[in-house]
CSV table of C-alpha atoms and ligand atoms in Angstrom, one decimal:
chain,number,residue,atom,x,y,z
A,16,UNK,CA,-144.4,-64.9,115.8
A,17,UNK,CA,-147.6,-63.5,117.4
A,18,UNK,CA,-147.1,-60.7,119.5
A,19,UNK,CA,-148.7,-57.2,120.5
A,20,UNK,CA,-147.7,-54.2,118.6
A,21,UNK,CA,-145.6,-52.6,121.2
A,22,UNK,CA,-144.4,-49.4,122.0
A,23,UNK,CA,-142.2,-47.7,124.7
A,24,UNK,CA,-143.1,-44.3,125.9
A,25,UNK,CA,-141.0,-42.7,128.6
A,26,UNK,CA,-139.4,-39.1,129.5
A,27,UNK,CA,-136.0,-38.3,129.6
A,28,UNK,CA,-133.9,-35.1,130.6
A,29,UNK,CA,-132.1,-33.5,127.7
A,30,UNK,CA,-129.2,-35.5,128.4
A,31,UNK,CA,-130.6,-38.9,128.1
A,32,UNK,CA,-131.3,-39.6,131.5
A,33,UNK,CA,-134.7,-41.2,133.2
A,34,UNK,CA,-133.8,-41.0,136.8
A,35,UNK,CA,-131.1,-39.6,139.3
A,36,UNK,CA,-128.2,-41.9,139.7
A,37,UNK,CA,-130.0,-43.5,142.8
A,38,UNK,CA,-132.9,-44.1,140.7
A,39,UNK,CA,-134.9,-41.4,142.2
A,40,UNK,CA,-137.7,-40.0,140.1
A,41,UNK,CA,-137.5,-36.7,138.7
A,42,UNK,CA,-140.6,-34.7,137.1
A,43,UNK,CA,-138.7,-34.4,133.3
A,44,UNK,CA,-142.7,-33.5,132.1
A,45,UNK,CA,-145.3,-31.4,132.9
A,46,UNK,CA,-149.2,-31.5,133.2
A,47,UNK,CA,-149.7,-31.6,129.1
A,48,UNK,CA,-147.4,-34.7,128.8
A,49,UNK,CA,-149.0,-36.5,131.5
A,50,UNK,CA,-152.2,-36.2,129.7
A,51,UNK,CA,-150.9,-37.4,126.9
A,52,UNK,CA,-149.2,-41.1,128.9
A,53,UNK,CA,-153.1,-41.0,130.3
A,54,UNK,CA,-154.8,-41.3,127.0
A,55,UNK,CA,-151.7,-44.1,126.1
A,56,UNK,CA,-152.6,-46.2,129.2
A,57,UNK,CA,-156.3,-45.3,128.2
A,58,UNK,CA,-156.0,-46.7,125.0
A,59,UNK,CA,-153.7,-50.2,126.0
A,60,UNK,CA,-154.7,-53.4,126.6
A,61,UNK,CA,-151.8,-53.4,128.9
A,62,UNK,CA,-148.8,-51.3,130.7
A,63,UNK,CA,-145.7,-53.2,131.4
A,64,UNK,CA,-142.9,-52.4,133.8
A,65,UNK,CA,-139.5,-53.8,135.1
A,66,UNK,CA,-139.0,-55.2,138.3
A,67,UNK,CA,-136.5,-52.4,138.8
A,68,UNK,CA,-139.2,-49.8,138.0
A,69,UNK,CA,-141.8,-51.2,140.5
A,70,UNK,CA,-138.5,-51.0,143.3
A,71,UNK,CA,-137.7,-48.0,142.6
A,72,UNK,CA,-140.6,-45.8,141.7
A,73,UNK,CA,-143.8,-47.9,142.9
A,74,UNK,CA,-146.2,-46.8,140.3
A,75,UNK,CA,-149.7,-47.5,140.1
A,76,UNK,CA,-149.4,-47.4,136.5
A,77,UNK,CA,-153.6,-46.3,136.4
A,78,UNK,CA,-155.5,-44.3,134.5
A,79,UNK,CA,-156.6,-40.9,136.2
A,80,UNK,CA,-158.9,-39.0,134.0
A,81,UNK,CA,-162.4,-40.1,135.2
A,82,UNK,CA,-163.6,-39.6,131.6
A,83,UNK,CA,-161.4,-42.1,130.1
A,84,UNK,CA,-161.9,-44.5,133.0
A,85,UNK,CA,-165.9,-44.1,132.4
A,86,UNK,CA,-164.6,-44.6,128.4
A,87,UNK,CA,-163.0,-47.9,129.3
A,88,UNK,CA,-166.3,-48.9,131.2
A,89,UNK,CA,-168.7,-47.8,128.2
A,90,UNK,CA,-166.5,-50.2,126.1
A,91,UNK,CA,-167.4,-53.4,128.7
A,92,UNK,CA,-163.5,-52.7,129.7
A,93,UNK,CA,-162.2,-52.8,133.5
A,94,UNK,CA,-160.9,-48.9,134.4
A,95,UNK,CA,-157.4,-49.7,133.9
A,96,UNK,CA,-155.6,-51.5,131.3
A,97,UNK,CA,-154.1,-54.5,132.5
A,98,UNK,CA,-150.9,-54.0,134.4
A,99,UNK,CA,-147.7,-56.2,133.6
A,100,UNK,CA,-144.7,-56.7,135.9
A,101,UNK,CA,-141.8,-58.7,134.3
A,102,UNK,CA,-140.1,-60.0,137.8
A,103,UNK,CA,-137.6,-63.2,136.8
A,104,UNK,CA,-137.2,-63.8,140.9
A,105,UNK,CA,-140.7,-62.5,141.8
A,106,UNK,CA,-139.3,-60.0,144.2
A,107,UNK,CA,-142.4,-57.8,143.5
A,108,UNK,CA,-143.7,-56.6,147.1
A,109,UNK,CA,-146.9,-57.5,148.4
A,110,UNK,CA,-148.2,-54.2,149.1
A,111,UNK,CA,-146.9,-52.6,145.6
A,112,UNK,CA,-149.0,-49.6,144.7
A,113,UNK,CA,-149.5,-52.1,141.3
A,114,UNK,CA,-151.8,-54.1,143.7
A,115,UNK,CA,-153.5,-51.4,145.5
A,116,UNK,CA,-154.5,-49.3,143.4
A,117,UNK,CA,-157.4,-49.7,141.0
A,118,UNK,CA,-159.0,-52.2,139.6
A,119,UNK,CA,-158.1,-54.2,136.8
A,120,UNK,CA,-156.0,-57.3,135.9
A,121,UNK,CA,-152.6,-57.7,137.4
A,122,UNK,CA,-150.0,-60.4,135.7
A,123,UNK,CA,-146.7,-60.8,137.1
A,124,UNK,CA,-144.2,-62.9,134.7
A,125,UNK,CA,-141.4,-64.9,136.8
A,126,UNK,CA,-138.8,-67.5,135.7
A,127,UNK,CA,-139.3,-70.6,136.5
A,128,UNK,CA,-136.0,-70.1,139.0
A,129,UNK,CA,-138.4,-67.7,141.0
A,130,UNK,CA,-138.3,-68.7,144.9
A,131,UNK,CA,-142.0,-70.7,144.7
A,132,UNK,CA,-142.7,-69.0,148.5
A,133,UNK,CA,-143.0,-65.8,146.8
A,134,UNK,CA,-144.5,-66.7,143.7
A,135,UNK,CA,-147.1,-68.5,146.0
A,136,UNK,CA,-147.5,-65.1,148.0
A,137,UNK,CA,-147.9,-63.5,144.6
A,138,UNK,CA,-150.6,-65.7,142.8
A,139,UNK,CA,-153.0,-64.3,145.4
A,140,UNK,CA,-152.9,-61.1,143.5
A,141,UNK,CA,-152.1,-61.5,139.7
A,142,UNK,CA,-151.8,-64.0,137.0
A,143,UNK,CA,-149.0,-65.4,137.0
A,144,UNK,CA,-146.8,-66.8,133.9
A,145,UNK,CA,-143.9,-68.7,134.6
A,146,UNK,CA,-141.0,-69.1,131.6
A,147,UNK,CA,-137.8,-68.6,131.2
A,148,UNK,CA,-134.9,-70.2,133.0
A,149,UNK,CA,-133.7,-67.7,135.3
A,150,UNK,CA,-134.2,-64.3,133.2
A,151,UNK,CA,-137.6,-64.2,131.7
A,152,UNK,CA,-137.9,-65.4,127.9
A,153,UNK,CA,-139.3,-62.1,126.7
A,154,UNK,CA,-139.8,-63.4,122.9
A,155,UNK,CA,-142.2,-65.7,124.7
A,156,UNK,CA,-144.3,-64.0,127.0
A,157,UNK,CA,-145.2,-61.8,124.2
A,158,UNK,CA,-146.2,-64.5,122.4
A,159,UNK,CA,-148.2,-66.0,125.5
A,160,UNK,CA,-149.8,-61.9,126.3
A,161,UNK,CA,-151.3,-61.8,122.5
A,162,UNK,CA,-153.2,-66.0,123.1
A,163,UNK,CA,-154.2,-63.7,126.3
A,164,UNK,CA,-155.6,-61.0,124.1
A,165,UNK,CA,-153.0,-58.2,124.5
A,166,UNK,CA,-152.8,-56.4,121.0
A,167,UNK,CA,-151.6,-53.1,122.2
A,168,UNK,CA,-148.8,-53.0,124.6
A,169,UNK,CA,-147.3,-50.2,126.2
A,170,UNK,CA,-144.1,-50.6,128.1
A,171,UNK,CA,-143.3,-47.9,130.5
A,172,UNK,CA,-139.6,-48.6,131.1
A,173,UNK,CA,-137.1,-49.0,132.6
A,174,UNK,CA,-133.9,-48.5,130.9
A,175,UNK,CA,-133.2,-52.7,131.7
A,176,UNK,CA,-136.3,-53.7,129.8
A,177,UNK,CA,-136.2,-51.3,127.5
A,178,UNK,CA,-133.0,-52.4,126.0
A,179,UNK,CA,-133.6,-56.4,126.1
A,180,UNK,CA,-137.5,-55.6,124.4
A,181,UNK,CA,-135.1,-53.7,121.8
A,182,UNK,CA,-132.5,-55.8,121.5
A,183,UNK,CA,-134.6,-58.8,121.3
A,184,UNK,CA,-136.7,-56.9,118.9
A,185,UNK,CA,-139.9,-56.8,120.4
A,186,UNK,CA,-140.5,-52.9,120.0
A,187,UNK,CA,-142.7,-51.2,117.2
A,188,UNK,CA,-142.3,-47.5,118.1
A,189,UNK,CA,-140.6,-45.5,120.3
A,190,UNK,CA,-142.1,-42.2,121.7
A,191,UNK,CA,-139.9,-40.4,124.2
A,192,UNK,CA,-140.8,-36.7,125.7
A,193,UNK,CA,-137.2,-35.1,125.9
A,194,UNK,CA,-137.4,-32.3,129.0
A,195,UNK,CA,-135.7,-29.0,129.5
A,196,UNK,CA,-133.4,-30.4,132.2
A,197,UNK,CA,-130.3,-32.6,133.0
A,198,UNK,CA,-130.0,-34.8,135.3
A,199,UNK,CA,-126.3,-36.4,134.5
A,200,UNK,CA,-124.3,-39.3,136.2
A,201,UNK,CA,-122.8,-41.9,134.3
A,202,UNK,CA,-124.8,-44.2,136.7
A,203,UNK,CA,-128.2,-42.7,135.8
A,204,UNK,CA,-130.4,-44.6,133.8
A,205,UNK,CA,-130.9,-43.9,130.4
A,206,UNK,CA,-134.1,-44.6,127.6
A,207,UNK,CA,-131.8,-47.8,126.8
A,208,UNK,CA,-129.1,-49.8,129.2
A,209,UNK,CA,-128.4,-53.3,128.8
A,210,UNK,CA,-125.4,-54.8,127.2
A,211,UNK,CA,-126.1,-52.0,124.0
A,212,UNK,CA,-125.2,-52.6,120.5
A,213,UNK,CA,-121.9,-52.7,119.1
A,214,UNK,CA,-120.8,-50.4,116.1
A,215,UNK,CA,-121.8,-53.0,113.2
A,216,UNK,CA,-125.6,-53.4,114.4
A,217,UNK,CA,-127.1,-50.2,116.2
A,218,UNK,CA,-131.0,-50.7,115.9
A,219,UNK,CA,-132.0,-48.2,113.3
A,220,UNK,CA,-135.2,-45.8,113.6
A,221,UNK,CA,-137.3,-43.9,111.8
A,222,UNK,CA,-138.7,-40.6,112.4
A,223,UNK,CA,-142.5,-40.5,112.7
A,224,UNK,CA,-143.1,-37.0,114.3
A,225,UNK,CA,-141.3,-34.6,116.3
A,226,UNK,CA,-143.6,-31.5,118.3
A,227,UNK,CA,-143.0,-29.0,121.0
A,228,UNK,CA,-145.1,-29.9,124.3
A,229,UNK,CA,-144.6,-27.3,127.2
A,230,UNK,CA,-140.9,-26.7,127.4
A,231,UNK,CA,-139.9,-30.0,125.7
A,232,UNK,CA,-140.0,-32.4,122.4
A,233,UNK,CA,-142.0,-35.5,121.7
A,234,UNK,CA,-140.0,-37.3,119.6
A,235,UNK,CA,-142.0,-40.3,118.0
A,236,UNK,CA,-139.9,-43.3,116.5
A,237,UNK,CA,-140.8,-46.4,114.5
A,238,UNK,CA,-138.6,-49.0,115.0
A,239,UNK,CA,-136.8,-50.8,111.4
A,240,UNK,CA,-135.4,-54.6,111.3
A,241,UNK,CA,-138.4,-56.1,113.7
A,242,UNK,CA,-138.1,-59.3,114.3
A,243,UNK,CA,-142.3,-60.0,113.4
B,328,NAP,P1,-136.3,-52.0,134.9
B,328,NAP,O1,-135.9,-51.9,133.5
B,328,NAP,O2,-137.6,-51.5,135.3
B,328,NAP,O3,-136.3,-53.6,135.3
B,328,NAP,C1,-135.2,-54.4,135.0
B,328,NAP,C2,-135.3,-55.7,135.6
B,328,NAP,O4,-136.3,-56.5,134.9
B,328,NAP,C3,-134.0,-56.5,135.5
B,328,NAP,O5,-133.1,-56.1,136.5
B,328,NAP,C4,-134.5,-57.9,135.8
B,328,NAP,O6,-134.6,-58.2,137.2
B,328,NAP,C5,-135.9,-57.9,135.2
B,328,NAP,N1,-136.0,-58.7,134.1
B,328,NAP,C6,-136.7,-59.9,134.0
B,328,NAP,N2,-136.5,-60.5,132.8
B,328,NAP,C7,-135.7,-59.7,132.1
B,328,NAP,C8,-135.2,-59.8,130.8
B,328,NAP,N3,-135.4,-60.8,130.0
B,328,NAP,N4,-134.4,-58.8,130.4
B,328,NAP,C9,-134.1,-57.8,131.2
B,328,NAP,N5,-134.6,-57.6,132.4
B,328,NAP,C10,-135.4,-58.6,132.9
B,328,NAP,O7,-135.1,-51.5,135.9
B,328,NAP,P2,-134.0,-50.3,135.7
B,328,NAP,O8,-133.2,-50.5,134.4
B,328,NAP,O9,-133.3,-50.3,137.0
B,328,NAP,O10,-134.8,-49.0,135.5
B,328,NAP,C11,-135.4,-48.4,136.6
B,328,NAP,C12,-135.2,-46.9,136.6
B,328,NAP,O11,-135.8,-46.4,135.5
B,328,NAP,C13,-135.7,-46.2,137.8
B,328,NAP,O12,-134.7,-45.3,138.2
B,328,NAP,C14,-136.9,-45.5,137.3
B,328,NAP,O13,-137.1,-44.3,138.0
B,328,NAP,C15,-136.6,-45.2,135.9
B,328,NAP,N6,-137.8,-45.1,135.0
B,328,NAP,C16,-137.9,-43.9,134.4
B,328,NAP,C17,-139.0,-43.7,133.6
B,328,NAP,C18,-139.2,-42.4,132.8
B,328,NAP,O14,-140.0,-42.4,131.9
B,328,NAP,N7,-138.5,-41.4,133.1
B,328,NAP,C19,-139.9,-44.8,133.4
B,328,NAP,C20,-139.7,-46.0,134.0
B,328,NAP,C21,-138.6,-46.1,134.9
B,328,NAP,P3,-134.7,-59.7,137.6
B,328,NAP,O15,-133.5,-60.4,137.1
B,328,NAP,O16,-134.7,-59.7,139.1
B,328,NAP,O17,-136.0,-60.2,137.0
Protein backbone atom coordinates (compact mmCIF):
# COMPACT_ATOMS: atom_id res chain seq x y z
CA UNK A 1 0.00 0.00 0.00
CA UNK A 2 1.10 3.55 -0.98
CA UNK A 3 0.93 5.94 1.69
CA UNK A 4 2.95 9.06 3.12
CA UNK A 5 5.48 8.40 5.68
CA UNK A 6 3.65 9.71 8.64
CA UNK A 7 4.36 10.94 11.87
CA UNK A 8 2.49 12.32 14.91
CA UNK A 9 3.88 15.09 16.90
CA UNK A 10 1.98 16.53 19.80
CA UNK A 11 2.69 17.75 23.62
CA UNK A 12 1.50 16.20 26.57
CA UNK A 13 1.72 17.09 30.37
CA UNK A 14 3.83 14.70 32.37
CA UNK A 15 0.91 12.71 33.08
CA UNK A 16 -0.16 11.81 29.65
CA UNK A 17 -2.55 14.38 29.16
CA UNK A 18 -3.08 16.80 25.87
CA UNK A 19 -5.92 18.93 27.14
CA UNK A 20 -8.10 19.68 30.28
CA UNK A 21 -10.94 17.36 30.74
CA UNK A 22 -13.23 19.98 28.78
CA UNK A 23 -10.83 19.86 25.99
CA UNK A 24 -9.41 23.15 26.78
CA UNK A 25 -5.91 23.86 25.52
CA UNK A 26 -3.23 24.18 27.85
CA UNK A 27 0.44 25.64 26.98
CA UNK A 28 2.36 21.98 27.93
CA UNK A 29 5.57 23.82 25.66
CA UNK A 30 7.32 26.80 25.50
CA UNK A 31 8.76 29.17 22.77
CA UNK A 32 11.76 26.50 21.80
CA UNK A 33 9.21 23.69 21.08
CA UNK A 34 7.02 25.71 19.15
CA UNK A 35 9.90 26.41 16.82
CA UNK A 36 10.58 23.13 16.57
CA UNK A 37 6.41 22.09 15.36
CA UNK A 38 7.15 25.28 12.91
CA UNK A 39 10.08 23.81 11.14
CA UNK A 40 7.75 20.28 11.16
CA UNK A 41 4.83 22.02 9.49
CA UNK A 42 7.66 23.74 7.36
CA UNK A 43 8.99 20.77 6.11
CA UNK A 44 5.26 18.71 5.37
CA UNK A 45 3.49 18.38 2.57
CA UNK A 46 0.57 18.33 4.81
CA UNK A 47 -0.79 18.75 8.58
CA UNK A 48 -3.73 16.69 9.45
CA UNK A 49 -6.21 17.17 12.38
CA UNK A 50 -9.42 15.58 13.87
CA UNK A 51 -12.66 16.93 13.68
CA UNK A 52 -12.53 17.02 17.35
CA UNK A 53 -9.30 19.07 17.30
CA UNK A 54 -10.68 21.78 14.83
CA UNK A 55 -14.00 22.01 17.60
CA UNK A 56 -12.23 22.27 20.22
CA UNK A 57 -9.01 24.23 19.58
CA UNK A 58 -9.56 25.98 16.04
CA UNK A 59 -6.16 26.00 14.89
CA UNK A 60 -4.79 27.51 11.94
CA UNK A 61 -2.36 24.90 11.72
CA UNK A 62 0.18 27.63 9.59
CA UNK A 63 3.53 28.24 9.49
CA UNK A 64 4.70 31.55 11.34
CA UNK A 65 8.38 32.05 10.81
CA UNK A 66 8.48 34.39 7.74
CA UNK A 67 11.79 32.77 6.82
CA UNK A 68 10.41 29.38 6.39
CA UNK A 69 7.28 30.70 4.74
CA UNK A 70 9.70 32.75 2.11
CA UNK A 71 11.63 28.98 2.22
CA UNK A 72 8.44 27.33 1.06
CA UNK A 73 7.98 30.08 -1.72
CA UNK A 74 11.79 29.80 -2.96
CA UNK A 75 10.94 26.12 -3.43
CA UNK A 76 7.69 27.07 -5.93
CA UNK A 77 5.64 25.83 -2.68
CA UNK A 78 2.40 27.77 -1.37
CA UNK A 79 3.38 29.25 2.43
CA UNK A 80 1.71 26.57 4.24
CA UNK A 81 1.73 22.96 3.83
CA UNK A 82 -1.49 21.73 2.86
CA UNK A 83 -4.01 21.45 5.73
CA UNK A 84 -6.10 18.13 6.24
CA UNK A 85 -9.22 17.85 8.30
CA UNK A 86 -10.56 14.20 8.62
CA UNK A 87 -14.58 15.17 9.38
CA UNK A 88 -16.75 11.73 8.67
CA UNK A 89 -20.11 14.11 9.09
CA UNK A 90 -18.47 17.31 7.73
CA UNK A 91 -19.27 19.26 10.78
CA UNK A 92 -16.17 21.43 10.06
CA UNK A 93 -17.46 25.27 10.57
CA UNK A 94 -17.42 27.61 7.84
CA UNK A 95 -15.52 30.23 9.46
CA UNK A 96 -12.77 27.67 10.98
CA UNK A 97 -9.46 29.49 11.49
CA UNK A 98 -8.28 26.39 8.97
CA UNK A 99 -10.05 28.49 6.27
CA UNK A 100 -9.06 31.89 7.28
CA UNK A 101 -5.95 31.79 7.75
CA UNK A 102 -3.25 31.60 5.16
CA UNK A 103 -2.89 30.46 2.12
CA UNK A 104 -2.48 27.15 0.89
CA UNK A 105 -4.59 24.05 0.01
CA UNK A 106 -7.36 22.95 2.30
CA UNK A 107 -8.85 19.13 1.93
CA UNK A 108 -11.51 18.07 4.19
CA UNK A 109 -12.20 14.10 4.04
CA UNK A 110 -15.94 13.13 4.84
CA UNK A 111 -17.85 9.81 4.70
CA UNK A 112 -19.93 9.27 2.22
CA UNK A 113 -22.93 9.43 5.21
CA UNK A 114 -21.81 13.21 5.54
CA UNK A 115 -25.14 15.51 5.34
CA UNK A 116 -24.49 16.59 1.41
CA UNK A 117 -25.87 20.40 2.56
CA UNK A 118 -22.72 20.69 4.43
CA UNK A 119 -20.40 19.06 2.35
CA UNK A 120 -21.88 21.35 -0.47
CA UNK A 121 -21.17 24.42 2.02
CA UNK A 122 -17.72 22.94 2.44
CA UNK A 123 -16.48 22.25 -1.26
CA UNK A 124 -16.43 26.09 -1.59
CA UNK A 125 -13.38 26.00 0.44
CA UNK A 126 -11.27 22.69 0.28
CA UNK A 127 -10.99 19.62 -1.63
CA UNK A 128 -12.99 17.42 -0.71
CA UNK A 129 -12.65 13.40 -0.63
CA UNK A 130 -15.52 11.40 0.13
CA UNK A 131 -14.87 7.50 1.49
CA UNK A 132 -15.80 5.63 3.96
CA UNK A 133 -19.24 4.54 5.07
CA UNK A 134 -19.95 6.57 7.97
CA UNK A 135 -16.36 6.81 9.78
CA UNK A 136 -13.74 7.68 7.28
CA UNK A 137 -11.66 4.69 5.77
CA UNK A 138 -8.33 6.04 7.01
CA UNK A 139 -6.21 3.09 5.20
CA UNK A 140 -7.68 4.72 2.20
CA UNK A 141 -7.36 8.23 2.17
CA UNK A 142 -3.83 7.71 2.78
CA UNK A 143 -3.57 5.88 -0.05
CA UNK A 144 -5.72 8.61 -2.12
CA UNK A 145 -3.24 11.74 -0.16
CA UNK A 146 0.09 9.99 -1.65
CA UNK A 147 -1.78 9.77 -5.86
CA UNK A 148 -2.31 13.52 -4.56
CA UNK A 149 1.39 13.90 -3.87
CA UNK A 150 1.55 13.86 -0.02
CA UNK A 151 4.85 12.04 0.92
CA UNK A 152 5.39 13.63 4.30
CA UNK A 153 2.51 13.74 6.55
CA UNK A 154 2.30 15.24 9.85
CA UNK A 155 -0.71 14.55 12.03
CA UNK A 156 -1.25 16.96 14.80
CA UNK A 157 -3.65 14.94 16.91
CA UNK A 158 -6.04 14.50 18.62
CA UNK A 159 -6.05 11.65 20.89
CA UNK A 160 -9.23 9.99 18.54
CA UNK A 161 -7.07 10.05 15.45
CA UNK A 162 -4.20 9.35 16.89
CA UNK A 163 -5.21 6.02 18.20
CA UNK A 164 -7.23 4.77 14.90
CA UNK A 165 -3.90 6.04 12.54
CA UNK A 166 -2.05 3.67 15.18
CA UNK A 167 -4.19 1.14 15.46
CA UNK A 168 -4.78 0.87 11.85
CA UNK A 169 -1.15 1.22 11.43
CA UNK A 170 -0.68 4.13 9.49
CA UNK A 171 2.03 5.83 11.82
CA UNK A 172 5.94 5.78 11.12
CA UNK A 173 7.24 7.85 14.16
CA UNK A 174 6.04 9.24 17.04
CA UNK A 175 7.58 12.45 18.50
CA UNK A 176 5.88 13.72 21.68
CA UNK A 177 7.32 16.91 23.90
CA UNK A 178 6.51 15.65 27.51
CA UNK A 179 5.97 19.11 29.82
CA UNK A 180 6.72 19.90 33.34
CA UNK A 181 3.05 19.92 34.35
CA UNK A 182 -0.16 17.74 34.97
CA UNK A 183 -3.11 18.35 33.98
CA UNK A 184 -5.08 15.00 35.24
CA UNK A 185 -8.78 13.76 34.84
CA UNK A 186 -9.62 10.53 33.69
CA UNK A 187 -11.66 12.37 31.01
CA UNK A 188 -8.72 14.35 29.61
CA UNK A 189 -7.46 13.35 26.50
CA UNK A 190 -4.47 11.52 26.21
CA UNK A 191 -1.42 11.04 23.18
CA UNK A 192 -3.69 7.89 22.35
CA UNK A 193 -7.71 7.15 23.07
CA UNK A 194 -9.75 5.00 21.05
CA UNK A 195 -10.82 1.51 21.86
CA UNK A 196 -6.68 0.86 22.89
CA UNK A 197 -4.95 -2.43 22.66
CA UNK A 198 -5.51 -5.25 24.66
CA UNK A 199 -2.63 -7.04 26.65
CA UNK A 200 -1.59 -9.62 23.79
CA UNK A 201 -1.01 -6.81 21.05
CA UNK A 202 0.19 -3.38 22.49
CA UNK A 203 1.89 -1.60 19.42
CA UNK A 204 5.60 -1.76 20.13
CA UNK A 205 8.11 1.28 19.70
CA UNK A 206 11.37 2.01 19.32
CA UNK A 207 13.42 4.67 20.79
CA UNK A 208 15.03 7.06 18.25
CA UNK A 209 16.10 9.97 20.59
CA UNK A 210 15.28 11.41 23.73
CA UNK A 211 16.68 15.41 24.60
CA UNK A 212 15.90 18.11 27.21
CA UNK A 213 14.04 21.14 25.56
CA UNK A 214 13.27 24.00 28.14
CA UNK A 215 11.82 22.39 31.15
CA UNK A 216 10.70 19.21 29.26
CA UNK A 217 11.67 15.87 27.06
CA UNK A 218 11.37 15.26 23.36
CA UNK A 219 10.84 11.88 23.15
CA UNK A 220 11.14 10.60 19.46
CA UNK A 221 9.61 7.07 18.59
CA UNK A 222 9.62 4.89 15.48
CA UNK A 223 6.80 2.87 15.24
CA UNK A 224 7.55 -1.42 14.69
CA UNK A 225 4.85 -3.93 12.94
CA UNK A 226 3.69 -1.17 10.21
CA UNK A 227 1.35 -2.22 8.17
CA UNK A 228 3.42 -0.77 4.63
P1 LIG B 1 -9.73 14.31 17.29
O1 LIG B 1 -8.86 13.14 17.45
O2 LIG B 1 -9.13 15.59 16.86
O3 LIG B 1 -10.89 13.99 16.26
C1 LIG B 1 -11.60 12.80 16.41
C2 LIG B 1 -12.75 12.73 15.45
O4 LIG B 1 -12.29 12.45 14.13
C3 LIG B 1 -13.68 11.61 15.76
O5 LIG B 1 -14.53 11.91 16.83
C4 LIG B 1 -14.42 11.45 14.46
O6 LIG B 1 -15.50 12.36 14.39
C5 LIG B 1 -13.37 11.90 13.42
N1 LIG B 1 -13.01 10.76 12.63
C6 LIG B 1 -13.34 10.60 11.32
N2 LIG B 1 -12.94 9.42 10.88
C7 LIG B 1 -12.36 8.80 11.90
C8 LIG B 1 -11.75 7.53 12.02
N3 LIG B 1 -11.66 6.68 11.00
N4 LIG B 1 -11.26 7.18 13.21
C9 LIG B 1 -11.33 8.03 14.24
N5 LIG B 1 -11.87 9.28 14.19
C10 LIG B 1 -12.39 9.64 13.01
O7 LIG B 1 -10.59 14.58 18.62
P2 LIG B 1 -10.34 14.29 20.18
O8 LIG B 1 -9.92 12.90 20.43
O9 LIG B 1 -11.54 14.82 20.87
O10 LIG B 1 -9.10 15.20 20.52
C11 LIG B 1 -9.27 16.58 20.67
C12 LIG B 1 -8.53 17.03 21.91
O11 LIG B 1 -7.14 16.86 21.68
C13 LIG B 1 -8.76 18.48 22.24
O12 LIG B 1 -8.96 18.61 23.63
C14 LIG B 1 -7.47 19.16 21.83
O13 LIG B 1 -7.17 20.28 22.63
C15 LIG B 1 -6.47 18.06 22.05
N6 LIG B 1 -5.26 18.20 21.23
C16 LIG B 1 -4.06 18.35 21.87
C17 LIG B 1 -2.89 18.43 21.13
C18 LIG B 1 -1.55 18.55 21.82
O14 LIG B 1 -0.51 18.38 21.16
N7 LIG B 1 -1.49 18.80 23.10
C19 LIG B 1 -2.94 18.36 19.75
C20 LIG B 1 -4.19 18.21 19.13
C21 LIG B 1 -5.33 18.11 19.89
P3 LIG B 1 -16.65 12.10 13.29
O15 LIG B 1 -17.17 10.73 13.53
O16 LIG B 1 -17.63 13.18 13.47
O17 LIG B 1 -15.94 12.21 11.99
Amino acid sequence: MNRPFTFINSAMSADGKISTWQRKQVRISGAIDFDRVDELRATSDAVMVGIGTVLADDPSLTVKSAQRKAERKAKGLCENPARIIIDSQARTPIDADIFKKGEGQRIVVVSSSAPSDNVEVLREKARIIINGDTKVDLPYAMEQLHNLGIKRLMVEGGATLNWAMLSNGLVDEVYTFVGNVIIGGQMAPTLVDGEGFTDTSTLPLEMISAENIEAGLLLKWKVLNLRK
